[in-house]
Coordinates of C-alpha atoms in Angstrom, one line a residue:
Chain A
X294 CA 0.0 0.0 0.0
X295 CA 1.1 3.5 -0.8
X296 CA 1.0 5.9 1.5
X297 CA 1.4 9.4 2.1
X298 CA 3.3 11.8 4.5
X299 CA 2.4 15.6 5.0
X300 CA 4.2 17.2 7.7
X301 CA 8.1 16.0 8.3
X302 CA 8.5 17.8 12.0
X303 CA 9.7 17.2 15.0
X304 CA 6.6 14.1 15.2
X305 CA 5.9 13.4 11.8
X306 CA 9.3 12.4 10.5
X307 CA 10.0 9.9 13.0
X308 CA 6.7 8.7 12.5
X309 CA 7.0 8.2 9.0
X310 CA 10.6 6.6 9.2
X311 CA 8.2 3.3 11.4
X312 CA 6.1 3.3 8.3
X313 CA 9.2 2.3 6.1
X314 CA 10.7 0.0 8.5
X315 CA 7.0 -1.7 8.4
X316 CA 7.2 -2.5 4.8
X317 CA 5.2 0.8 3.3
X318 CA 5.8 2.8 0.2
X319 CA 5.7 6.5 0.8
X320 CA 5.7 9.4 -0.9
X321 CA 6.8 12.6 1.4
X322 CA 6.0 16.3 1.7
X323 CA 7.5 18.8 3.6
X324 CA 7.7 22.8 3.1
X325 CA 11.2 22.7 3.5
X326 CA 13.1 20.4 1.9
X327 CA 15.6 18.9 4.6
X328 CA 13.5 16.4 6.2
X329 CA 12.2 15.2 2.9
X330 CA 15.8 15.1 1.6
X331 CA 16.6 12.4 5.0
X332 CA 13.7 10.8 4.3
X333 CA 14.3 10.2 -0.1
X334 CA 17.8 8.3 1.3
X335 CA 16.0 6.0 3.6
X336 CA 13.7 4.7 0.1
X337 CA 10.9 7.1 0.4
X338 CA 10.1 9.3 -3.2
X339 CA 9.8 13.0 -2.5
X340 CA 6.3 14.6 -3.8
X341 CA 6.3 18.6 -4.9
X342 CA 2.9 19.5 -3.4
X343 CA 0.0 17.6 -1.3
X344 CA -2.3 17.2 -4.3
X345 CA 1.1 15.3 -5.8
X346 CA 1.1 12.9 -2.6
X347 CA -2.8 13.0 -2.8
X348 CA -2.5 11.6 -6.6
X349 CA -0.5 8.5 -5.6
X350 CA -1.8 7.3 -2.6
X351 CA -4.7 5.6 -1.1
X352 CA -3.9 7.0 2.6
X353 CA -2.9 10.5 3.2
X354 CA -1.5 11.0 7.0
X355 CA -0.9 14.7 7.8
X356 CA 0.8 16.0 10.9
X357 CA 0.9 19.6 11.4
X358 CA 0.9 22.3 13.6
X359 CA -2.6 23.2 14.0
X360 CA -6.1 23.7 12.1
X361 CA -5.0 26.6 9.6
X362 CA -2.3 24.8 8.7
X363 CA -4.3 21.6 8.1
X364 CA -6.7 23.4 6.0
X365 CA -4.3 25.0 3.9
X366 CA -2.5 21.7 3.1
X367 CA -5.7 19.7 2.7
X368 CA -8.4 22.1 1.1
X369 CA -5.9 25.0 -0.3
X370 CA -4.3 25.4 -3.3
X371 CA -2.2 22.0 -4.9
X372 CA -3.6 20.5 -1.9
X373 CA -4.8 16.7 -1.2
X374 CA -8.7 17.2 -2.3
X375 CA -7.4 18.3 -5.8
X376 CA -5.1 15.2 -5.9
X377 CA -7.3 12.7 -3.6
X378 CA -9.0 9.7 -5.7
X379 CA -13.1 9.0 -4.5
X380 CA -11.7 6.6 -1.3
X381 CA -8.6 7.1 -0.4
X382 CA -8.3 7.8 3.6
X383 CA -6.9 10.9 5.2
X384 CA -5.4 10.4 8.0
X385 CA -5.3 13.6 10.3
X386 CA -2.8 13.1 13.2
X387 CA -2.1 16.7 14.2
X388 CA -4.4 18.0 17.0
X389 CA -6.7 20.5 16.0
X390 CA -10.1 21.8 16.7
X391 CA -12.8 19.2 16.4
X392 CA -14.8 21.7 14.6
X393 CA -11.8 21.9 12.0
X394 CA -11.8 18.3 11.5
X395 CA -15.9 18.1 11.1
X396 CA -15.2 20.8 8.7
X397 CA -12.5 19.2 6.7
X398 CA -14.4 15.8 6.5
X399 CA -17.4 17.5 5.5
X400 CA -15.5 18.8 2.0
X401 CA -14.0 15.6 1.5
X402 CA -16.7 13.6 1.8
X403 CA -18.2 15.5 -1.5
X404 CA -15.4 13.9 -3.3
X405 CA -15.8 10.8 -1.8
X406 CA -12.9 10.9 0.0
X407 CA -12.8 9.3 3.7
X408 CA -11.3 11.1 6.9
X409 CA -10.4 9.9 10.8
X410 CA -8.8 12.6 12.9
X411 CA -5.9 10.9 14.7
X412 CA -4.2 12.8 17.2
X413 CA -1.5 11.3 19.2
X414 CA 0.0 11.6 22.6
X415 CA 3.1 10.5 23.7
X416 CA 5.5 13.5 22.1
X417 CA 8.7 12.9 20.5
X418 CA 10.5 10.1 22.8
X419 CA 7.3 7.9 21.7
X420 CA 7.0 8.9 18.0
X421 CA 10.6 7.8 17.6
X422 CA 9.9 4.4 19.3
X423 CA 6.3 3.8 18.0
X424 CA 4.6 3.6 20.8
X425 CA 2.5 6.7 20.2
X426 CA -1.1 6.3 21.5
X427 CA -4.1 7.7 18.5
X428 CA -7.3 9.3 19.6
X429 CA -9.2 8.4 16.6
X430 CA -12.5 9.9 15.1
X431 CA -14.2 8.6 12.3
X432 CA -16.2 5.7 10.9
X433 CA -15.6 1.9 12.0
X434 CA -14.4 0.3 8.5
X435 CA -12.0 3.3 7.4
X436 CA -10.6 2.9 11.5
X437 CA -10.3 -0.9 10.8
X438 CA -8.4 -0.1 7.2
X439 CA -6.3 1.6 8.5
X440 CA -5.2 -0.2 12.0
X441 CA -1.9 -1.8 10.9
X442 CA -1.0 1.3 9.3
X443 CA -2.0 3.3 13.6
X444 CA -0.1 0.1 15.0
X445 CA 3.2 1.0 12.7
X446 CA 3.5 4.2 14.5
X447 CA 1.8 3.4 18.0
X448 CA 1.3 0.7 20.8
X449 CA -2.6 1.7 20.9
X450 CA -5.7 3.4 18.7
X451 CA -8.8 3.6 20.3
X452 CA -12.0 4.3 18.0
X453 CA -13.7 7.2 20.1
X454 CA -16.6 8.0 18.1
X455 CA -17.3 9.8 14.8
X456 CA -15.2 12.2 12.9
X457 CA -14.0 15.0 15.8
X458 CA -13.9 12.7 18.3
X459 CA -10.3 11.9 18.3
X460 CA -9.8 15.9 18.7
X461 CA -12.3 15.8 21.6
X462 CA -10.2 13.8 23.5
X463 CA -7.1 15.4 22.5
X464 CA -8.1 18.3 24.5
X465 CA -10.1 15.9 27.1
X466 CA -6.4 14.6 27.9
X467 CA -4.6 18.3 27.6
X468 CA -6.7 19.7 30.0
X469 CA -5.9 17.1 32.7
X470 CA -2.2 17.2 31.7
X471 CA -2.2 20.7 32.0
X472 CA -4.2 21.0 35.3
X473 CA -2.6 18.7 37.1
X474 CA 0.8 19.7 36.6
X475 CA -0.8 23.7 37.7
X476 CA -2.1 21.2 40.7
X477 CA 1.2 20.0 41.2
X478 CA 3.1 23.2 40.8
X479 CA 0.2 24.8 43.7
X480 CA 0.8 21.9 45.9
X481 CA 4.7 22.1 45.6
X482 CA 4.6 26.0 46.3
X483 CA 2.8 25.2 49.2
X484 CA 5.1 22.9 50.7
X485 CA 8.0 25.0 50.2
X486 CA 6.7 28.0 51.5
X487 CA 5.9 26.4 54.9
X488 CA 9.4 25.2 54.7
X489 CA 8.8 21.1 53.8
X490 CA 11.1 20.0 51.4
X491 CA 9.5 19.5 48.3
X492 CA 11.2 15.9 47.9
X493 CA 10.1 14.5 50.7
X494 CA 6.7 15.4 49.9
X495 CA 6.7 13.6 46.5
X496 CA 8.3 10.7 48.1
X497 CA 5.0 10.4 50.8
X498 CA 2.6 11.3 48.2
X499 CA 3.6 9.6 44.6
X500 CA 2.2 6.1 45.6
X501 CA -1.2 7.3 46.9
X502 CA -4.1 9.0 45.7
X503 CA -2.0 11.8 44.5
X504 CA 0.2 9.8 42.3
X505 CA 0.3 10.0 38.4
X506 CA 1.8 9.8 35.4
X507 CA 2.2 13.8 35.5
X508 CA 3.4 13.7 38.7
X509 CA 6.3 10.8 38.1
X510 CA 7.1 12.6 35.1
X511 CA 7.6 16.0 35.9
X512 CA 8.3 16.7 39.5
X513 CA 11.8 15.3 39.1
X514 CA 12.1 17.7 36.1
X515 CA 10.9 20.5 38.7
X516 CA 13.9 19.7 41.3
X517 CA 16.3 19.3 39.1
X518 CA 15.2 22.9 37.3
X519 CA 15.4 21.3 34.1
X520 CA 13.1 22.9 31.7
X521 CA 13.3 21.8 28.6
X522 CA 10.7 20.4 26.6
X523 CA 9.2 17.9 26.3
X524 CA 6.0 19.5 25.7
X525 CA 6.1 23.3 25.0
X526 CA 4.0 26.2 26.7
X527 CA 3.1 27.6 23.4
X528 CA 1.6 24.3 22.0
X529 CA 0.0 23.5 25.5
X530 CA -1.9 27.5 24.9
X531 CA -2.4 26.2 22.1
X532 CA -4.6 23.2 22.5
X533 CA -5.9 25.6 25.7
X534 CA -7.1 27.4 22.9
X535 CA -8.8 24.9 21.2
X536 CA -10.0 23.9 24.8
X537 CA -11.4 26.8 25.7
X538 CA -12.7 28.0 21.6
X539 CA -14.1 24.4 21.1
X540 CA -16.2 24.7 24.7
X541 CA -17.4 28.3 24.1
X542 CA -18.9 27.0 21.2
X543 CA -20.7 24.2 22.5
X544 CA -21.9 26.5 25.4
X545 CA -20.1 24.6 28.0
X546 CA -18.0 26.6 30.9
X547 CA -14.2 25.6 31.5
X548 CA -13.2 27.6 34.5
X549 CA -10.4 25.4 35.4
X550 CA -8.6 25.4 31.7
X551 CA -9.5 29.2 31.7
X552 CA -7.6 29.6 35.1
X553 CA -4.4 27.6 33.5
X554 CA -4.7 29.4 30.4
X555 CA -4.0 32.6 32.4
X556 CA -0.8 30.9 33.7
X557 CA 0.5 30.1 30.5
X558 CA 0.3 33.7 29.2
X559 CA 1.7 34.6 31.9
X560 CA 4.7 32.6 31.3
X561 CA 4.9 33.2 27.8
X562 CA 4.6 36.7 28.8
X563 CA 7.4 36.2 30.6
X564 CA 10.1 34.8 28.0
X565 CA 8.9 30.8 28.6
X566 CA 7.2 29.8 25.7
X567 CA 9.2 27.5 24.7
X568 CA 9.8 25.8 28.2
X569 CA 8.4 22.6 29.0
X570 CA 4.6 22.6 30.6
X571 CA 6.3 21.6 33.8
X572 CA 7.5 25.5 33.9
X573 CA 3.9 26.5 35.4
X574 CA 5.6 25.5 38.7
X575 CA 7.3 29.3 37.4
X576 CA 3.9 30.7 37.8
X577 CA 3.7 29.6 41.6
X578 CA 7.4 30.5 42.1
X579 CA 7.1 33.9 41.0
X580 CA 3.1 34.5 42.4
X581 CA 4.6 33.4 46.1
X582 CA 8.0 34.6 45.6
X583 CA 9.6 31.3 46.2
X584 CA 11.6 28.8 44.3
X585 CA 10.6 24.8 44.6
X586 CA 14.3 23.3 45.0
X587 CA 15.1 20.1 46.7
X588 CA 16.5 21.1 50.2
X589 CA 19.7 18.7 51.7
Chain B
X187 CA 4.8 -1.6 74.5
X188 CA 2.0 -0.3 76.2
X189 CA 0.1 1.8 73.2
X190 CA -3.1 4.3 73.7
X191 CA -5.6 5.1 71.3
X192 CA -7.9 7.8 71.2
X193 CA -10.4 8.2 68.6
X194 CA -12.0 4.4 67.3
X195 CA -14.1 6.3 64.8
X196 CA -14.2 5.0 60.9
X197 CA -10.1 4.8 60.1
X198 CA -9.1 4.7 64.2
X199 CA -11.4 1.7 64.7
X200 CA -9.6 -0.9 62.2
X201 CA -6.2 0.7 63.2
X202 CA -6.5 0.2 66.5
X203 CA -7.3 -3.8 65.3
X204 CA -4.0 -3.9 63.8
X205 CA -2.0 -2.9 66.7
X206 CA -4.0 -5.5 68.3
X207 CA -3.2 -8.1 65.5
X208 CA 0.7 -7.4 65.8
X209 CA 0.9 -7.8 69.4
X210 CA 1.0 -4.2 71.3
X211 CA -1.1 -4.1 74.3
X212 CA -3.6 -1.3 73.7
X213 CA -5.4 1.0 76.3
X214 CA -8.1 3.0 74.0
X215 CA -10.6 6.0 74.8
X216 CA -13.5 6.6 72.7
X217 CA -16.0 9.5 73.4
X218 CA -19.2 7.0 72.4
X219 CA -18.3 3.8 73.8
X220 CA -19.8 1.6 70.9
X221 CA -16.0 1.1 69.8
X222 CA -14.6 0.5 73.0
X223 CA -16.4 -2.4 73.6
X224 CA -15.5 -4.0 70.4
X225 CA -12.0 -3.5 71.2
X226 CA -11.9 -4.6 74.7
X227 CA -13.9 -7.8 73.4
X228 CA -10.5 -8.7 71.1
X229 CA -8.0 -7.4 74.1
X230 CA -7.8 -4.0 74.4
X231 CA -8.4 -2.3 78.1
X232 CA -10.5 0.5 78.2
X233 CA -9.7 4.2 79.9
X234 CA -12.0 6.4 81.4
X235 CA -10.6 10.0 79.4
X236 CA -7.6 10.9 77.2
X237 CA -5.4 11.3 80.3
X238 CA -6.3 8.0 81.7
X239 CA -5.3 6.6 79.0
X240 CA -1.8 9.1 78.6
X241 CA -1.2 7.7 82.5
X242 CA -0.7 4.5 81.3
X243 CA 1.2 4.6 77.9
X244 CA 4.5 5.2 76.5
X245 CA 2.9 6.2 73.0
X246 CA -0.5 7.7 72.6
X247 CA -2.1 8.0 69.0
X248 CA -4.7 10.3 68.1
X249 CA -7.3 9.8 64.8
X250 CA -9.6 12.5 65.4
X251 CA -11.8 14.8 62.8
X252 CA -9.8 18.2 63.0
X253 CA -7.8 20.9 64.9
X254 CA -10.2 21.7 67.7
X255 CA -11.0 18.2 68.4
X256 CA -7.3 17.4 68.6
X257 CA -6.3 20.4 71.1
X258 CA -9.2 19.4 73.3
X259 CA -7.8 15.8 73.6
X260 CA -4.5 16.8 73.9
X261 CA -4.6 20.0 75.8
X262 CA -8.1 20.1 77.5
X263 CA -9.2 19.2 81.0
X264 CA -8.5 15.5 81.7
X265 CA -6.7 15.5 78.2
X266 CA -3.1 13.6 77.3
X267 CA -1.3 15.8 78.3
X268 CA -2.7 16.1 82.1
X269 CA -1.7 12.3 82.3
X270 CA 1.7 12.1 80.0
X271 CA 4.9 11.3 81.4
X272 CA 8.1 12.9 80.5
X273 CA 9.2 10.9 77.1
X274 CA 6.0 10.0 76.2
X275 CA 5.4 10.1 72.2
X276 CA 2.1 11.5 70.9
X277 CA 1.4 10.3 67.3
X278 CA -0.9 11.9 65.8
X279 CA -2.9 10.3 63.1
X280 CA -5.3 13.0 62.8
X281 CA -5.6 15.6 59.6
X282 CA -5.0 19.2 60.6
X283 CA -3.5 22.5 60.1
X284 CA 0.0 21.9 60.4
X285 CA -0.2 25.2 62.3
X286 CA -2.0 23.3 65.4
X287 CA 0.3 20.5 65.0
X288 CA 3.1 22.9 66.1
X289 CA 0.7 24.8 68.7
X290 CA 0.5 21.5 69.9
X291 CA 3.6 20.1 69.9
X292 CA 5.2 23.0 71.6
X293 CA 2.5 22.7 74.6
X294 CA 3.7 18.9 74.8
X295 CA 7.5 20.0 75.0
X296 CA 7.1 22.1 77.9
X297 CA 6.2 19.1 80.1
X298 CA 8.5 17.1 77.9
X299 CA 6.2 14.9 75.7
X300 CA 7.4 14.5 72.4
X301 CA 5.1 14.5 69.4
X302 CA 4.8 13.3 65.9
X303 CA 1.8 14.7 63.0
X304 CA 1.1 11.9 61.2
X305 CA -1.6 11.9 58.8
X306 CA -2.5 8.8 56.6
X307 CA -3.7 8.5 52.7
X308 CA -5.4 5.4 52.0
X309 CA -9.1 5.6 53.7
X310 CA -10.7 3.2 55.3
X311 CA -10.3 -0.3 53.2
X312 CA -6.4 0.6 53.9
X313 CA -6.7 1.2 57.5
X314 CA -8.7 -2.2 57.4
X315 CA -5.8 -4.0 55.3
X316 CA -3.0 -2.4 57.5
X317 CA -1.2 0.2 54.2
X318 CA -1.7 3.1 54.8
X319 CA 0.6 5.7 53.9
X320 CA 1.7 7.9 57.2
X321 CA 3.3 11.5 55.6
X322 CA 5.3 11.9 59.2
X323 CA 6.5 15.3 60.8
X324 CA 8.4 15.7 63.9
X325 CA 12.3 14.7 65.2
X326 CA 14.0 11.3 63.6
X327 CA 14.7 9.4 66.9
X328 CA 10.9 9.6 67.5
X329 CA 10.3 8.5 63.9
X330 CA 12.6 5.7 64.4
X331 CA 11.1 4.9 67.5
X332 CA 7.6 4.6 65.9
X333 CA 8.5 3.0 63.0
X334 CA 7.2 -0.5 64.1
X335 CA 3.7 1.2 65.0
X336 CA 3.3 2.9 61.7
X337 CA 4.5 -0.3 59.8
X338 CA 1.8 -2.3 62.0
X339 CA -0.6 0.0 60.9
X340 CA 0.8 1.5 57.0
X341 CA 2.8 -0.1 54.1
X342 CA 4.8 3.1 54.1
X343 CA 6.0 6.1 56.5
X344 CA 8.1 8.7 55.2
X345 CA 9.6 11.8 57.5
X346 CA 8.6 15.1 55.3
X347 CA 10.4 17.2 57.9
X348 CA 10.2 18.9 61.6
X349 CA 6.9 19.1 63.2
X350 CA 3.9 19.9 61.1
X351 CA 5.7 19.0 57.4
X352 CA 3.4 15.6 57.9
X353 CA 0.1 17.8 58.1
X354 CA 1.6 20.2 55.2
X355 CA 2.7 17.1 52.6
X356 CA -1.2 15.9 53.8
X357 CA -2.4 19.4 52.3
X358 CA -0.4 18.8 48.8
X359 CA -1.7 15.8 48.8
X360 CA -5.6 17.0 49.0
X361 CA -4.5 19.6 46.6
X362 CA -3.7 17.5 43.6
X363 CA -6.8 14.8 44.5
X364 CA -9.3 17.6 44.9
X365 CA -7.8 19.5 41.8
X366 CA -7.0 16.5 39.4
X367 CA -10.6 15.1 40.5
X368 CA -12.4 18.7 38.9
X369 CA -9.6 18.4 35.9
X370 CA -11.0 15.2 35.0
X371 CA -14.7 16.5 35.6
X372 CA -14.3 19.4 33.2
X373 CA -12.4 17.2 30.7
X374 CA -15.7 14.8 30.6
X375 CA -17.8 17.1 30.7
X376 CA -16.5 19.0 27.9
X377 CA -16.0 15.3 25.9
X378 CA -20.2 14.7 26.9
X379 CA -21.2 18.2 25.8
X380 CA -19.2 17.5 22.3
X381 CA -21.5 14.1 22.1
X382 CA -18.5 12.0 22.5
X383 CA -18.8 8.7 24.6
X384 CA -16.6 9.8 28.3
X385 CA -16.0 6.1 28.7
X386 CA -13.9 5.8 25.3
X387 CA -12.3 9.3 25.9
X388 CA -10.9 7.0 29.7
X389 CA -9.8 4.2 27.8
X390 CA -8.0 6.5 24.9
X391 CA -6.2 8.2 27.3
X392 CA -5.8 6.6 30.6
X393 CA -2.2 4.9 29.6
X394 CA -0.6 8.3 28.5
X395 CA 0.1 11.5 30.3
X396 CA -3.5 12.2 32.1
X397 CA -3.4 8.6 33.3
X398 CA -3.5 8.8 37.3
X399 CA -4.7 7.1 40.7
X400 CA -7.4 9.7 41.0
X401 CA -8.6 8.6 36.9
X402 CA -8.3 5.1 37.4
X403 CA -10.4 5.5 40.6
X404 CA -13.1 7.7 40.0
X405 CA -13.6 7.7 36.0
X406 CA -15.4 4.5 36.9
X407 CA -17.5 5.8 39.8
X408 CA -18.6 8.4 37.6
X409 CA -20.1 5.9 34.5
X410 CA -21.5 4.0 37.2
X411 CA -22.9 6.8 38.9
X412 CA -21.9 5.4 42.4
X413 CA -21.2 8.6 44.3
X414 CA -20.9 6.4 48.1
X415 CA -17.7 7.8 49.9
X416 CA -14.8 6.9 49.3
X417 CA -13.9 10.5 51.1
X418 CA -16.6 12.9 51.8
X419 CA -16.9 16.1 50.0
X420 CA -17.4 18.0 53.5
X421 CA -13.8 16.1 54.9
X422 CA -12.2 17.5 51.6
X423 CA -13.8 21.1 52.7
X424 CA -12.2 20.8 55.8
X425 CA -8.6 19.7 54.1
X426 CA -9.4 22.5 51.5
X427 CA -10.2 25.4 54.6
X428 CA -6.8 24.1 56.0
X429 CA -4.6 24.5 52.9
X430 CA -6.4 28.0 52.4
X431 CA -5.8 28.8 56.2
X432 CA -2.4 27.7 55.7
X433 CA -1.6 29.2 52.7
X434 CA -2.9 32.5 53.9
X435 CA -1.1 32.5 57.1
X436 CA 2.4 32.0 55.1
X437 CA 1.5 34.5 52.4
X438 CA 1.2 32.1 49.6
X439 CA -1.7 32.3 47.2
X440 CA -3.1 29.2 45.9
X441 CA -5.9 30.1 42.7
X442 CA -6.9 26.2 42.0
X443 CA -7.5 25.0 45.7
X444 CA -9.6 28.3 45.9
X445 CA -11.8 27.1 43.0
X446 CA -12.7 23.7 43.4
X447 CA -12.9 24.9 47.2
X448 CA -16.2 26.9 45.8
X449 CA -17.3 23.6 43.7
X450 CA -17.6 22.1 46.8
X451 CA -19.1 24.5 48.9
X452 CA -21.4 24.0 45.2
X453 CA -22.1 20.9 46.3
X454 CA -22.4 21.3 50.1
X455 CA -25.5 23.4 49.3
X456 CA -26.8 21.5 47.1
X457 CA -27.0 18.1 49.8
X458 CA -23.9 16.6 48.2
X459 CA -21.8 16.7 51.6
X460 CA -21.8 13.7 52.7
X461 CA -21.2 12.3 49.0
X462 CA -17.9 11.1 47.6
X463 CA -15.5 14.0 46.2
X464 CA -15.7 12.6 42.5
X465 CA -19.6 14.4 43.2
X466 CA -17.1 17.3 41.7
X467 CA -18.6 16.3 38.5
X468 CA -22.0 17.4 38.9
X469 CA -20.3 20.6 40.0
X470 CA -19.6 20.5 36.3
X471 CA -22.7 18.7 34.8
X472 CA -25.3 21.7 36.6
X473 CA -22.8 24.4 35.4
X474 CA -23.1 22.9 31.9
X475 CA -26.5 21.5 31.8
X476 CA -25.3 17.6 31.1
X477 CA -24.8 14.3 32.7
X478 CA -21.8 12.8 32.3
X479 CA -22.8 9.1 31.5
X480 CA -21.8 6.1 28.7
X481 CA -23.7 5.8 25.9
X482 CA -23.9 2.8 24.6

């Protein structure tokens, strides 16, 4: 099977160097021309637009910043609904709004071309070892297509409903992510401004009802003052965006992204934005004029 | 050892059965007596008031509801330390403002009592199984000199720091359950109000970044609409007035405890006190006029 790459970043070309070691054909696109060039001597063939990848492939796989982007490469100018054959399979694996995705779908489907909106978590490290974890939206058959191709680049793809859905989700998991590590960061402040050592606390807390992922991940990152990403502040504003856009829409209230949100400007305001999300412990630091460092 | 234990409510009951278990002989004080029969009937000796039972021990352990009911035991008339010899340890179980922990402890000092604040995570099936986790402020020789008791009672005890640093890791701790329990809430709620199935959004994401304790223990409460505590929403008031109170008192401004503190008080007034604290969600499904349920 052919398939097609749009997007050769930081994610996408590690992503699409699993699909050649599992056997695929691909045809590559990039805007600039480096990635595409590492890619070529590896056995993919380089494409000179999206409606040239669109031409010669029955799945499409974009990953791209966010939803201008992804409607400028799909529905723009040389892009993959003037190349797409009636079914072929986009596969949308940047994280967007939902409403982008719906939108996007909705103008393919004239053609007769298919859609799921794929977004991944797991960043870089994960993308590079294949064990990237989709959010899919879309219809049952084209998700079932299009499995081995998910399981190439990831350990798990859960169907979460129709087209949309996978975005949904996307931001579902971003705003825990990013309110628990705010959580975190508050909890930390606290501690070290009544004079506990900061360490000692994760150590009590990690393996109770407290514990998580987030918390195993980034409070050593916190002691050790080591920022970098990771997941960047100005891709974590915005999905808070997309958060915050996609619930205003809906008519449903978000006070607790809108309260994180404010953090993050703040930071970015403040020279971070392209720190790791573990920098709002920066927020608390600076709000409570303190610094959360392991004491000896 | 000769061991006292004051308070044989819902987690001082079944501890109390474990110091039994591993061989301490116990002399307990209970304001109703209810529990102090059961006791005596597997070996324990009753006492007549908290310095009764101080008279006759050479560690005392509190479990009590908060601050005030603490300094009364402790420090009011016929209280511990009326009866409590020179060296005596007071270990206390109990979850308060680290702020009365040190009142405390420096009241005890004067007649030479030592003291230890040592609240547990775990609830009551793991004061019934014997792990809790004891976060443990106070001086090391006393911690090593308890450490028996606590592992007879806990799977874990870990010294945060001097006096109090047990009661403050307790308040992180309450920070990132109460706040990671609302970040969850908003995330299905803003997954429900987009039509997509909350149960899939769990499964999609529960083995990446948002995965925690807190999802993997109340995500299913929610579907299943079982709301039976678990921990009450008005104990997490009283944890979420301390951290305030304690926060305030050290100059340290904490935004998130201060709005899921106002959920609950949400929920307080709207007979959802007594119900367990993943109730946060219907914080979230009257704010957004949902429920948050599986669709099949």
């Amino acid at each position: 099977m052919k398939i097609g790459f749009i997007g050769l970043g930081i994610m996408g070309k590690p992503m699409s160097k699993n699909l050649l070691k599992a056997g695929y054909s691909l045809i590559v696109y990039n805007r600039s021309t480096v990635p595409v060039q590492e890619l070529v001597e590896l056995g993919a063939s380089p494409a000179s637009s999206p409606k040239e990848v669109a031409e010669q492939c029955q799945v499409v796989i974009t990953m791209l910043p966010n939803s201008p982007e992804v409607k400028e490469v799909v529905l723009g100018t040389n892009g993959v609904l003037e190349g797409a054959l009636p079914g072929t399979i986009l596969i949308d694996t940047s994280s967007i709004a939902p409403e982008a995705s719906r939108e996007i779908a909705a103008r393919l489907s004239e053609k007769g071309v298919r859609m799921l909106d794929a977004p991944v978590s797991g960043g870089e490290p994960k993308a590079i070892d294949g064990t990237l974890a989709f959010m899919v939206g879309g219809k049952e058959d084209n998700f079932d297509t299009c499995l081995p191709i998910f399981k190439a680049m990831g350990s798990s793809a859960v169907l979460c409903g129709d087209i949309g859905a996978g975005n949904v989700t996307k931001l579902a998991n971003q705003t825990i992510v990013a309110v628990n590590i705010a959580a975190i960061s508050e909890a930390l402040a606290l501690a070290t401004k009544a004079g506990v050592n900061p360490e000692r606390v994760y150590q009590a807390i990690r393996g109770g009802l407290a514990g998580s992922t987030v918390l195993d991940a980034k409070a050593p990152m916190i002691f050790k003052r080591s920022f970098d990403p990771g997941f960047r502040i100005d891709l974590h504003i915005k999905d808070l965006n997309n958060v915050l856009d996609t619930g205003h829409a809906l008519g449903a209230a978000l006070p607790l992204n809108a309260s994180v949100m404010e953090m993050m400007q703040f930071l970015k305001n403040n020279g971070l934005k392209h720190a790791d999300h573990s920098a709002l412990v920066q927020f608390y630091e600076k709000l409570n004029g303190i610094q959360v460092k392991v004491l000896s």
